[in-house]
CSV table of C-alpha atoms and ligand atoms in Angstrom, one decimal:
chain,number,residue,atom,x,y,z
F,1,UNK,CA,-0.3,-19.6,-19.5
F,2,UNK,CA,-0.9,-15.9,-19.7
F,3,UNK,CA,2.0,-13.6,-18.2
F,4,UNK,CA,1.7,-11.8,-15.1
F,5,UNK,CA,5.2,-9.4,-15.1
F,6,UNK,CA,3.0,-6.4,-16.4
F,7,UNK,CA,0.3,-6.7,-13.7
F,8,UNK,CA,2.7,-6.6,-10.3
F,9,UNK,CA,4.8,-3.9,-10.0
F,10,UNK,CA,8.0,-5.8,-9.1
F,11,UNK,CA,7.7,-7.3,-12.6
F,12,UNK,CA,9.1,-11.1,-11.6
F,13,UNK,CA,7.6,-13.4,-15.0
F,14,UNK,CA,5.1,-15.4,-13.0
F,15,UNK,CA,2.6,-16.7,-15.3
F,16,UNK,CA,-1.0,-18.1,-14.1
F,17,UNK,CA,-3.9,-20.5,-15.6
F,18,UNK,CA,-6.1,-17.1,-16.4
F,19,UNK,CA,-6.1,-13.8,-16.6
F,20,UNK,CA,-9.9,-11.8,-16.1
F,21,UNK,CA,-10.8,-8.1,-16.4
F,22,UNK,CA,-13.9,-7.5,-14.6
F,23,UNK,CA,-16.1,-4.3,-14.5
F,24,UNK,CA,-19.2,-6.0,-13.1
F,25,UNK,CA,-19.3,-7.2,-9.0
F,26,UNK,CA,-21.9,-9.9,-10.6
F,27,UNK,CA,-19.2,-11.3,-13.3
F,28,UNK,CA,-16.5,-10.9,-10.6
F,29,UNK,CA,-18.4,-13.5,-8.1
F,30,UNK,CA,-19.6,-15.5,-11.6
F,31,UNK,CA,-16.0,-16.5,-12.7
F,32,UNK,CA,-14.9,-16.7,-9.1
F,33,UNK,CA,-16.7,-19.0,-8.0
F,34,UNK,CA,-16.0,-21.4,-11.2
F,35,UNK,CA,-12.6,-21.8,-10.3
F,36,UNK,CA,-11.1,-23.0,-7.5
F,37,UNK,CA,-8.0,-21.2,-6.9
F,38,UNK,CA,-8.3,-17.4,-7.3
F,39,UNK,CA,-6.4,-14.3,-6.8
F,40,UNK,CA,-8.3,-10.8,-6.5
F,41,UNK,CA,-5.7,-7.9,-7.9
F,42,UNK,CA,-5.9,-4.0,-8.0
F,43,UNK,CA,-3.0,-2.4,-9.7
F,44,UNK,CA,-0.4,-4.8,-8.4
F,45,UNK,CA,1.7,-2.7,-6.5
F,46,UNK,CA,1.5,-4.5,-3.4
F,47,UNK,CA,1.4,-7.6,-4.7
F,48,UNK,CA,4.2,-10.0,-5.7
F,49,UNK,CA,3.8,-12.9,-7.9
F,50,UNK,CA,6.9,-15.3,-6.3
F,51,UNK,CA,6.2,-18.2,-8.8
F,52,UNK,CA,3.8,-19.3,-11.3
F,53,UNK,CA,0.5,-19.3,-9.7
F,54,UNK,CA,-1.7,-21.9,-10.5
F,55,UNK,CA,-5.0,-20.3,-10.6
F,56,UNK,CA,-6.9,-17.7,-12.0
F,57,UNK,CA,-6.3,-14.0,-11.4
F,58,UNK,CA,-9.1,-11.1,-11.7
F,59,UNK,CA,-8.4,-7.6,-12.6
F,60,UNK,CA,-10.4,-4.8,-10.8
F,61,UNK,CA,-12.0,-2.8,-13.9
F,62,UNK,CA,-14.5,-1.3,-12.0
F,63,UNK,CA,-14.8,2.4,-13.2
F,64,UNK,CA,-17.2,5.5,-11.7
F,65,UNK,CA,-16.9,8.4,-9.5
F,66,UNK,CA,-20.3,9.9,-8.6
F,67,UNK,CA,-20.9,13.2,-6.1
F,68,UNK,CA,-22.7,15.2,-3.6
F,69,UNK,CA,-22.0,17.4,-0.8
F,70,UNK,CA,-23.0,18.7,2.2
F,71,UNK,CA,-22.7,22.4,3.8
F,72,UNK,CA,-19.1,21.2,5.0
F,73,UNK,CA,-17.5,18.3,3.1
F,74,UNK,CA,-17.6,17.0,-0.7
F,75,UNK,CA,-18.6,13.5,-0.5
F,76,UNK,CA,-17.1,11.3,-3.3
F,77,UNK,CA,-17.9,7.7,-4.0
F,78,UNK,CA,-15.4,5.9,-6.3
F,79,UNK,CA,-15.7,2.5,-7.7
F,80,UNK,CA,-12.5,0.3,-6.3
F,81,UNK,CA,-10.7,-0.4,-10.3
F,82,UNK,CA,-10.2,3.6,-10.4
F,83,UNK,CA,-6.7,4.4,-10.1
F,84,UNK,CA,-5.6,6.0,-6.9
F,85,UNK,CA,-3.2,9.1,-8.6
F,86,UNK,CA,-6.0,9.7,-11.1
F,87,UNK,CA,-8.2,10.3,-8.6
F,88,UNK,CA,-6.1,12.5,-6.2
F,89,UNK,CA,-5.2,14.3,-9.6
F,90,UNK,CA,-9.2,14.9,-10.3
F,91,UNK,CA,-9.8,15.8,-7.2
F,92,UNK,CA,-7.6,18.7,-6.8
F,93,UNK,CA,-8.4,19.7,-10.3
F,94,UNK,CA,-12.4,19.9,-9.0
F,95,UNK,CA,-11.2,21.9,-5.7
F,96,UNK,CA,-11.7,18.7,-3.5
F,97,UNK,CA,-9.1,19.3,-1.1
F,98,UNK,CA,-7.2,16.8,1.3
F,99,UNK,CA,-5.8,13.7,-0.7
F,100,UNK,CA,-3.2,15.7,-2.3
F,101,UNK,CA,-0.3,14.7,0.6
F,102,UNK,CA,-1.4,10.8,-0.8
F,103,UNK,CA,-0.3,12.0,-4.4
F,104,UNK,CA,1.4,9.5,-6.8
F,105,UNK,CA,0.8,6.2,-4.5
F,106,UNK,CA,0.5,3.2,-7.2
F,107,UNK,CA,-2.6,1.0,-7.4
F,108,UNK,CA,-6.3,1.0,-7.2
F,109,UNK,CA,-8.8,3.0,-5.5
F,110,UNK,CA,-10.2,-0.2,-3.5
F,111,UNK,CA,-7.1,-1.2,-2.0
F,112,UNK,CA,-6.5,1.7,-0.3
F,113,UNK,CA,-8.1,0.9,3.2
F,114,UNK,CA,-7.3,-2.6,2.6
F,115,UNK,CA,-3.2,-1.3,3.8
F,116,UNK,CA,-4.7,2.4,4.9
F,117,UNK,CA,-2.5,3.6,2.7
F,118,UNK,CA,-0.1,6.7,4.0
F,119,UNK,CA,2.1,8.9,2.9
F,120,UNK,CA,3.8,12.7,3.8
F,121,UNK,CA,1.1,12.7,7.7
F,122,UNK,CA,-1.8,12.0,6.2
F,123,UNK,CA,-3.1,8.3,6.6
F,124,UNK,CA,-6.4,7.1,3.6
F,125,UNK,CA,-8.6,6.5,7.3
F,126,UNK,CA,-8.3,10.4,7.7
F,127,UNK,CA,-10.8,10.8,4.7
F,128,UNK,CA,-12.6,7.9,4.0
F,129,UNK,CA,-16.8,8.0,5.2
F,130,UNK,CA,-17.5,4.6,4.1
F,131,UNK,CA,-16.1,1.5,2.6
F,132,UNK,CA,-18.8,-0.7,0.7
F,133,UNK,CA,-17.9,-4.5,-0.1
F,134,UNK,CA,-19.6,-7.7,-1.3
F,135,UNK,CA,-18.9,-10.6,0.4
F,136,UNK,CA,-17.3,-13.6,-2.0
F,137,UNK,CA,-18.9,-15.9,-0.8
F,138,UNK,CA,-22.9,-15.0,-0.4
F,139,UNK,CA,-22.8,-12.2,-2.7
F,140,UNK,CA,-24.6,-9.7,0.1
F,141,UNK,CA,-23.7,-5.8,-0.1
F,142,UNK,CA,-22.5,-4.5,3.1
F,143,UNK,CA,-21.0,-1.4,4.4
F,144,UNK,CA,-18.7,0.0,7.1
F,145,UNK,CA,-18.4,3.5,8.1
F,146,UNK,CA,-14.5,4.4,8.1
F,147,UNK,CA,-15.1,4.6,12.4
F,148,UNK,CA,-15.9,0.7,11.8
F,149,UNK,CA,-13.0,-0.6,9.1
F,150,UNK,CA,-11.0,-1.5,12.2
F,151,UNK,CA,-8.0,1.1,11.0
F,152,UNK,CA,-4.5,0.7,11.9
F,153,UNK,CA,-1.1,1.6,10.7
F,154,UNK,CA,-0.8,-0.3,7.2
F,155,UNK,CA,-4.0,-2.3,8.4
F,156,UNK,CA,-7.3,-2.4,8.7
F,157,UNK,CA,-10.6,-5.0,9.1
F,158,UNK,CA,-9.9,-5.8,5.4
F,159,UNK,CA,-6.5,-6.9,6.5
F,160,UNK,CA,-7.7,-8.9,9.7
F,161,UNK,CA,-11.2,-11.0,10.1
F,162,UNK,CA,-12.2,-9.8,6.5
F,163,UNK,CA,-9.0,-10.5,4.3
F,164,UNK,CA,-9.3,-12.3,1.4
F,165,UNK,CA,-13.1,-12.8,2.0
F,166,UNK,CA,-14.5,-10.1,-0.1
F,167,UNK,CA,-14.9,-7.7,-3.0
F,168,UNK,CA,-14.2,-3.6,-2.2
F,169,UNK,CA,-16.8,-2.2,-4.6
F,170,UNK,CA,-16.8,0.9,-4.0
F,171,UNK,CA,-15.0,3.9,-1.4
F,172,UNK,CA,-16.4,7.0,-0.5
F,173,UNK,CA,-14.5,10.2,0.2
F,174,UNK,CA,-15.4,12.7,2.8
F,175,UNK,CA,-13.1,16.3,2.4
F,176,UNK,CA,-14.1,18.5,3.9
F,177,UNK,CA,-14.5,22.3,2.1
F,178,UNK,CA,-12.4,24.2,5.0
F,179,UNK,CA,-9.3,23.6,4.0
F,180,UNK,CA,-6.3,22.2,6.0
F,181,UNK,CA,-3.1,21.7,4.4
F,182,UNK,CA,-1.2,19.0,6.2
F,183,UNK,CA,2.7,20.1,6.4
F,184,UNK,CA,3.9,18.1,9.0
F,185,UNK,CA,6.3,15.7,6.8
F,186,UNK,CA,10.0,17.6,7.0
F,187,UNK,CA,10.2,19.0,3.2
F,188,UNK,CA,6.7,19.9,3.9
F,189,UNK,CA,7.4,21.8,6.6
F,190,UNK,CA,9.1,24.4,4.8
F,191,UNK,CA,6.1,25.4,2.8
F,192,UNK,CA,4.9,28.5,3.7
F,193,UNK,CA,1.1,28.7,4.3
F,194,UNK,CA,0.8,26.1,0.9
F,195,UNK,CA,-2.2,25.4,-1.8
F,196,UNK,CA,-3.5,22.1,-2.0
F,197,UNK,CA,-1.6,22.2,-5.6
F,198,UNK,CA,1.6,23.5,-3.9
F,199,UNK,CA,1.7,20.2,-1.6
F,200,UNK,CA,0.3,18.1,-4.8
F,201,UNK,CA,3.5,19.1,-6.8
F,202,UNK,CA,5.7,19.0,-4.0
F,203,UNK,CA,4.7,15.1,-2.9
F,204,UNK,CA,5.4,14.7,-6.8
F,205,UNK,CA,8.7,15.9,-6.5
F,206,UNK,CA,10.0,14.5,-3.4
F,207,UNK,CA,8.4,11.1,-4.2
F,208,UNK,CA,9.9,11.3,-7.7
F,209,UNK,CA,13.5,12.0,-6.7
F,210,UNK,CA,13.6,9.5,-4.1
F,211,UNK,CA,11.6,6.6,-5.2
F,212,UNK,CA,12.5,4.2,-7.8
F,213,UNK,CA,9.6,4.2,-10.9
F,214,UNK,CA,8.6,0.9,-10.5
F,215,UNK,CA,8.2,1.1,-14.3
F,216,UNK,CA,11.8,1.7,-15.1
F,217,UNK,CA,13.2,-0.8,-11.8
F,218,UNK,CA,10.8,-3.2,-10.9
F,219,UNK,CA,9.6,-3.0,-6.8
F,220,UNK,CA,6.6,-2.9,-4.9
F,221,UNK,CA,7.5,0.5,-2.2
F,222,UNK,CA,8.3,-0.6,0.7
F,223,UNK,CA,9.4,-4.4,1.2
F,224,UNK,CA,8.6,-4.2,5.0
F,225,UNK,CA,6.7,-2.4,7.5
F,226,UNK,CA,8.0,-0.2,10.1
F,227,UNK,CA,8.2,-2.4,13.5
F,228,UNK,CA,6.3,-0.4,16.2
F,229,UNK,CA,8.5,-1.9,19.5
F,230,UNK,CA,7.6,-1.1,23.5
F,231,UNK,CA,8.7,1.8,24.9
F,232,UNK,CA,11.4,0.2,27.1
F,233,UNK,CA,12.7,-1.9,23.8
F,234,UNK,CA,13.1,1.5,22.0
F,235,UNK,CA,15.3,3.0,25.4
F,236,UNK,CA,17.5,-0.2,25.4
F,237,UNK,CA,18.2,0.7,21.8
F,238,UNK,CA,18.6,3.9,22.5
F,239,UNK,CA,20.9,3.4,24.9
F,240,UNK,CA,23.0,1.1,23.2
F,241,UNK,CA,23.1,3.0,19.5
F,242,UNK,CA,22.7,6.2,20.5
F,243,UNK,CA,20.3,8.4,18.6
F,244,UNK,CA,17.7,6.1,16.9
F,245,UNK,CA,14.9,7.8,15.1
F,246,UNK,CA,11.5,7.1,16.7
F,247,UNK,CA,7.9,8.2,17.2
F,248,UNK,CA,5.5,7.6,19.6
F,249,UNK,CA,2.0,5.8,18.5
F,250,UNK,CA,-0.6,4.5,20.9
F,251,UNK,CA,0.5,0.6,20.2
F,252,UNK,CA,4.4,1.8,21.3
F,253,UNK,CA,7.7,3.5,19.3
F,254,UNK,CA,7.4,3.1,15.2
F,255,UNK,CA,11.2,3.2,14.6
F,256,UNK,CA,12.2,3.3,10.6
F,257,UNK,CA,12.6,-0.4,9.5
F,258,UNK,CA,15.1,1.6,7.0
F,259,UNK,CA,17.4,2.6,9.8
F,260,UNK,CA,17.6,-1.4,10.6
F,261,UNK,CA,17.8,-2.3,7.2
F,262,UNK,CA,20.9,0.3,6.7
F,263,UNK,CA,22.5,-0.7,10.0
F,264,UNK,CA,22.3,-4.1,8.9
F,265,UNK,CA,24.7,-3.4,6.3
F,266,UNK,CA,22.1,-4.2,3.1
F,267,UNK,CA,22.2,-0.6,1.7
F,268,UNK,CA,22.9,-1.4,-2.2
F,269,UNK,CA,23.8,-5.3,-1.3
F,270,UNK,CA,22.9,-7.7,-4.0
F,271,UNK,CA,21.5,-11.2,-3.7
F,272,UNK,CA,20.9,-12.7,-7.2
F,273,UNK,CA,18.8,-10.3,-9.2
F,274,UNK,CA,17.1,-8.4,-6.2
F,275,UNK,CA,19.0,-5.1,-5.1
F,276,UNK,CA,18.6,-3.2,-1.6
F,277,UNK,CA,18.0,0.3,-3.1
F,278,UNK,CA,21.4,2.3,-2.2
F,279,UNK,CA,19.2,5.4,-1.2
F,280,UNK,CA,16.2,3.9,0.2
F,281,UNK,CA,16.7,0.7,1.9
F,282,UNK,CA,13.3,-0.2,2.1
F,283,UNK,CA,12.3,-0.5,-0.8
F,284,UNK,CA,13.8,-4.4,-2.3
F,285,UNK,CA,14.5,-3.6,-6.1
F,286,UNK,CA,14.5,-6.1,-9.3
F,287,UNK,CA,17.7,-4.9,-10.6
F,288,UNK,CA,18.9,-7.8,-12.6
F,289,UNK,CA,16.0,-10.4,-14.1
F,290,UNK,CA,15.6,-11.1,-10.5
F,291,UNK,CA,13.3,-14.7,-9.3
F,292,UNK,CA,11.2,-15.3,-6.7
F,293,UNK,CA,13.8,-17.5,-4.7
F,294,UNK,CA,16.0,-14.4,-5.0
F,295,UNK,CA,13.5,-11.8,-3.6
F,296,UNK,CA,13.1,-14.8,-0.3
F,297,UNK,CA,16.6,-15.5,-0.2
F,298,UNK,CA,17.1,-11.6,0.5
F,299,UNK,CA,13.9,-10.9,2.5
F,300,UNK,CA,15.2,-13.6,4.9
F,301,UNK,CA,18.3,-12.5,5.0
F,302,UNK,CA,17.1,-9.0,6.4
F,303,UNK,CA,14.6,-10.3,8.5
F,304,UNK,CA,16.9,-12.4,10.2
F,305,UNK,CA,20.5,-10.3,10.0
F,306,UNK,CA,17.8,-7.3,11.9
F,307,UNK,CA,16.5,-9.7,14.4
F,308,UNK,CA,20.0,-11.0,15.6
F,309,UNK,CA,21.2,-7.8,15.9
F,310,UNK,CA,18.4,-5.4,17.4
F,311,UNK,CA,15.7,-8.2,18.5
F,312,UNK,CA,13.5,-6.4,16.4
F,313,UNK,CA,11.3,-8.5,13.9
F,314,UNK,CA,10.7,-7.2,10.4
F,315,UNK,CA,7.4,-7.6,9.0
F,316,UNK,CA,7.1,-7.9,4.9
F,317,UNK,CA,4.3,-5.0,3.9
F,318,UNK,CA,3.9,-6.6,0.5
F,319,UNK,CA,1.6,-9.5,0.0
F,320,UNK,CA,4.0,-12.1,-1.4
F,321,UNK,CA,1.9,-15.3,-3.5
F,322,UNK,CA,3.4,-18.2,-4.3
F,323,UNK,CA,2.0,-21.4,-6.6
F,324,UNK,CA,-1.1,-21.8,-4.5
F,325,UNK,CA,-2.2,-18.6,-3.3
F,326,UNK,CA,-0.3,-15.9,-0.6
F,327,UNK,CA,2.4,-16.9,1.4
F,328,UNK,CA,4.1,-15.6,4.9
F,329,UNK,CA,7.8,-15.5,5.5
H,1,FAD,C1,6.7,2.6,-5.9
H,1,FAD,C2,5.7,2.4,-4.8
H,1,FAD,C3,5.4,3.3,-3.9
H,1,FAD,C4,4.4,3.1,-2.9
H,1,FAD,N1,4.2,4.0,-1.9
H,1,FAD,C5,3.3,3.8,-0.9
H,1,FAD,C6,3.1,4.8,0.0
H,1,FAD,O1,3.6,5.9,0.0
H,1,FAD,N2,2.1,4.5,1.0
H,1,FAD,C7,1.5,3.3,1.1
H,1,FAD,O2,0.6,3.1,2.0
H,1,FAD,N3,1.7,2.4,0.1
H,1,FAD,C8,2.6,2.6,-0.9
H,1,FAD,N4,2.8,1.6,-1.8
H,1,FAD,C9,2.0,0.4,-1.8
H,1,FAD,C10,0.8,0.3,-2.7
H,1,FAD,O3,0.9,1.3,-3.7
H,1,FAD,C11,-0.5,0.4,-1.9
H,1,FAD,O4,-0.6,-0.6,-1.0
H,1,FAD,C12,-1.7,0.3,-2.9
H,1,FAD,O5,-2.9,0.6,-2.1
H,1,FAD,C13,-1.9,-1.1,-3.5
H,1,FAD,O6,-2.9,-1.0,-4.5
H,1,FAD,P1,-3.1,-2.0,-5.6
H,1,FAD,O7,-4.4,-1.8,-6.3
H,1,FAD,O8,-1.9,-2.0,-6.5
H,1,FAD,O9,-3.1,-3.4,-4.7
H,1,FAD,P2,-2.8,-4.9,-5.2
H,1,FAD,O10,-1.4,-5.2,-5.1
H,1,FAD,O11,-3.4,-5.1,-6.5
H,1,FAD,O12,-3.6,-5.7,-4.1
H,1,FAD,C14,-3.2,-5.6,-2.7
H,1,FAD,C15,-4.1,-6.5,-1.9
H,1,FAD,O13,-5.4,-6.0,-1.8
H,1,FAD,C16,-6.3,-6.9,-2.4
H,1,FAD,N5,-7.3,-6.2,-3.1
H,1,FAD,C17,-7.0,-5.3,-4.1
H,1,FAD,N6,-8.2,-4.7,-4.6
H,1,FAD,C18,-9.2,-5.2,-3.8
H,1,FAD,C19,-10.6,-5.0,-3.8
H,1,FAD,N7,-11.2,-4.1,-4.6
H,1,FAD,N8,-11.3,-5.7,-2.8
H,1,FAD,C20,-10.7,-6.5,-2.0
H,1,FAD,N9,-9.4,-6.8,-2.0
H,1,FAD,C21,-8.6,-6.1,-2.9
H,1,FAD,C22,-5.5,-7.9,-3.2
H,1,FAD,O14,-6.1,-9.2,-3.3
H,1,FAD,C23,-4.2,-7.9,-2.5
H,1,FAD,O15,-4.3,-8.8,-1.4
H,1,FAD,C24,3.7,1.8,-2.8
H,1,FAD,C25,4.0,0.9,-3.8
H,1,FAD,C26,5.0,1.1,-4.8
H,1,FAD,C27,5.2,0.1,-5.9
């Protein structure tokens, strides 16, 4: 059974019946539908293999970036198996301006509107035209305009009535050739009047200081998403704990799931092989040949240590897959 530690980015040794590289939609939906347990993987970074998975897995190899533009934007289509950072990286280099805040975020081009990926104000939804997809199990084409993928924080339509039902072939990129430099995120906001490069090399820098390399300590970003709680919720807490960072979003308060997590007491806490990162609580950490049952054992923990204490229930924002497929806490 082939090894999976080197495709997830929290590097557990799951194995599985089969590994696939695919850089054909046609060969994808081929193998697929041979076998009857499946799992579709980009980069792995927001993915984690619990157990042995008994099935076949199928790595995105899809490769091409093609380009036009019109009298305000550059349009750019990429094919889903290009790698996000590569692409942010070629973009600035070509004087397409506007993903350069999303610098350095692991995995694959086609799983970013899956999560709308985010990072430093500036959310994937902000730039994407169009999203085009097979579905698994027909084979038909489709597309959605970005106004139609259904886009949330950390979600989208992919996430919802579409997930797991098809194949992200290809993302296209609309930046527009005015240039806007988003500086809202705090060490951003010290830049003076910044170049796209300036905020490239800054996102590089901040991110490298304070994340782990999930090369060098295994983890998959951040373990949970940020609970978004009513308004009255966020004044109870408020009044009870004094100053709790928030801010306001249509759906109610996002409040840091970090400042829970660190309240909570699991800053740096160990539970088998899986560490609570001492800086950045968030983010769950393979420290010490860490297993599956350890990386439950401590999600659990937090999920339920948070909601006894604040009423507040933590979400996991990694797709966690156990023997027979993915798996909710
Ligand atoms: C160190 C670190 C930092 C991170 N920082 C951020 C951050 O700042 N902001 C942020 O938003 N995220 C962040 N993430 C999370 C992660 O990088 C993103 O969610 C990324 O988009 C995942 O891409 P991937 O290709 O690795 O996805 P995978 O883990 O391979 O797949 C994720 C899910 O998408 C599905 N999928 C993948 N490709 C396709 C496709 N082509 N078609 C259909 N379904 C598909 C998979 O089946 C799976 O369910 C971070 C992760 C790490 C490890």
């Amino acid at each position: 059974m082939p090894s999976l530690q080197t495709h997830h980015s929290f590097h557990l040794p799951a194995r599985c019946q089969g590994i696939h590289h695919f850089s054909s939609s046609d060969r994808f939906l081929d193998l697929w539908h041979s076998s009857a347990t499946n799992y579709l993987l980009g980069g792995g970074s927001n993915t984690l293999f619990l157990q042995d998975f008994d099935g076949q897995v199928f790595i995105n190899t899809l490769k091409g970036v093609s380009y036009r533009e019109t009298k305000n934007s550059h349009i750019v289509t990429v094919a889903s198996g290009e790698n996000w950072h590569e692409l942010v990286t070629r973009c600035l280099a070509q004087g397409w301006y506007g993903l350069e805040n999303l610098a350095l975020i692991p995995g694959s081009v086609g799983a970013s509107p899956i999560q709308n990926i985010g990072a430093y104000g500036v959310e994937v939804e902000n730039v994407i035209a169009a999203v085009e997809y097979r579905d698994i199990e027909t084979g038909e084409t489709s597309e959605r305009l970005g106004s139609e993928c259904e886009f949330g924080y950390r979600d989208s339509v992919f996430k919802g009535k579409l997930a797991g039902k098809t194949l992200i072939t290809h993302v296209t990129f609309e930046l527009p050739k005015r240039y806007q430099p988003v500086v809202t995120y705090g060490d951003l906001a010290k830049l003076d009047n910044p170049t796209a490069s300036e905020i490239y090399d800054t996102v590089i820098a901040i991110r490298q200081s304070k994340l782990p390399d999930p090369d060098v300590l295994g983890n998959a970003g951040s373990f949970f998403k940020n609970p978004v709680i009513p308004q009255t919720q966020y004044n109870e807490l408020v009044s009870r704990h004094g100053q709790v960072p928030g801010f306001d979003t249509e759906a109610g308060v996002k409040v840091p799931a970090a400042w829970f997590i660190d309240r909570s007491g699991f800053k740096g806490k160990t539970v088998g092989g899986v560490r609570c990162h001492p800086d950045q609580p968030l983010v769950l950490t393979n420290a010490n040949d860490a297993s599956g049952d350890d990386v439950i054992t401590m999600a659990k923990l937090i999920m339920q240590t948070v909601y006894e204490k604040y009423a507040v229930s933590l979400e996991p924002e990694v797709r966690l897959v156990g023997s027979a497929g993915a798996i909710t806490l």
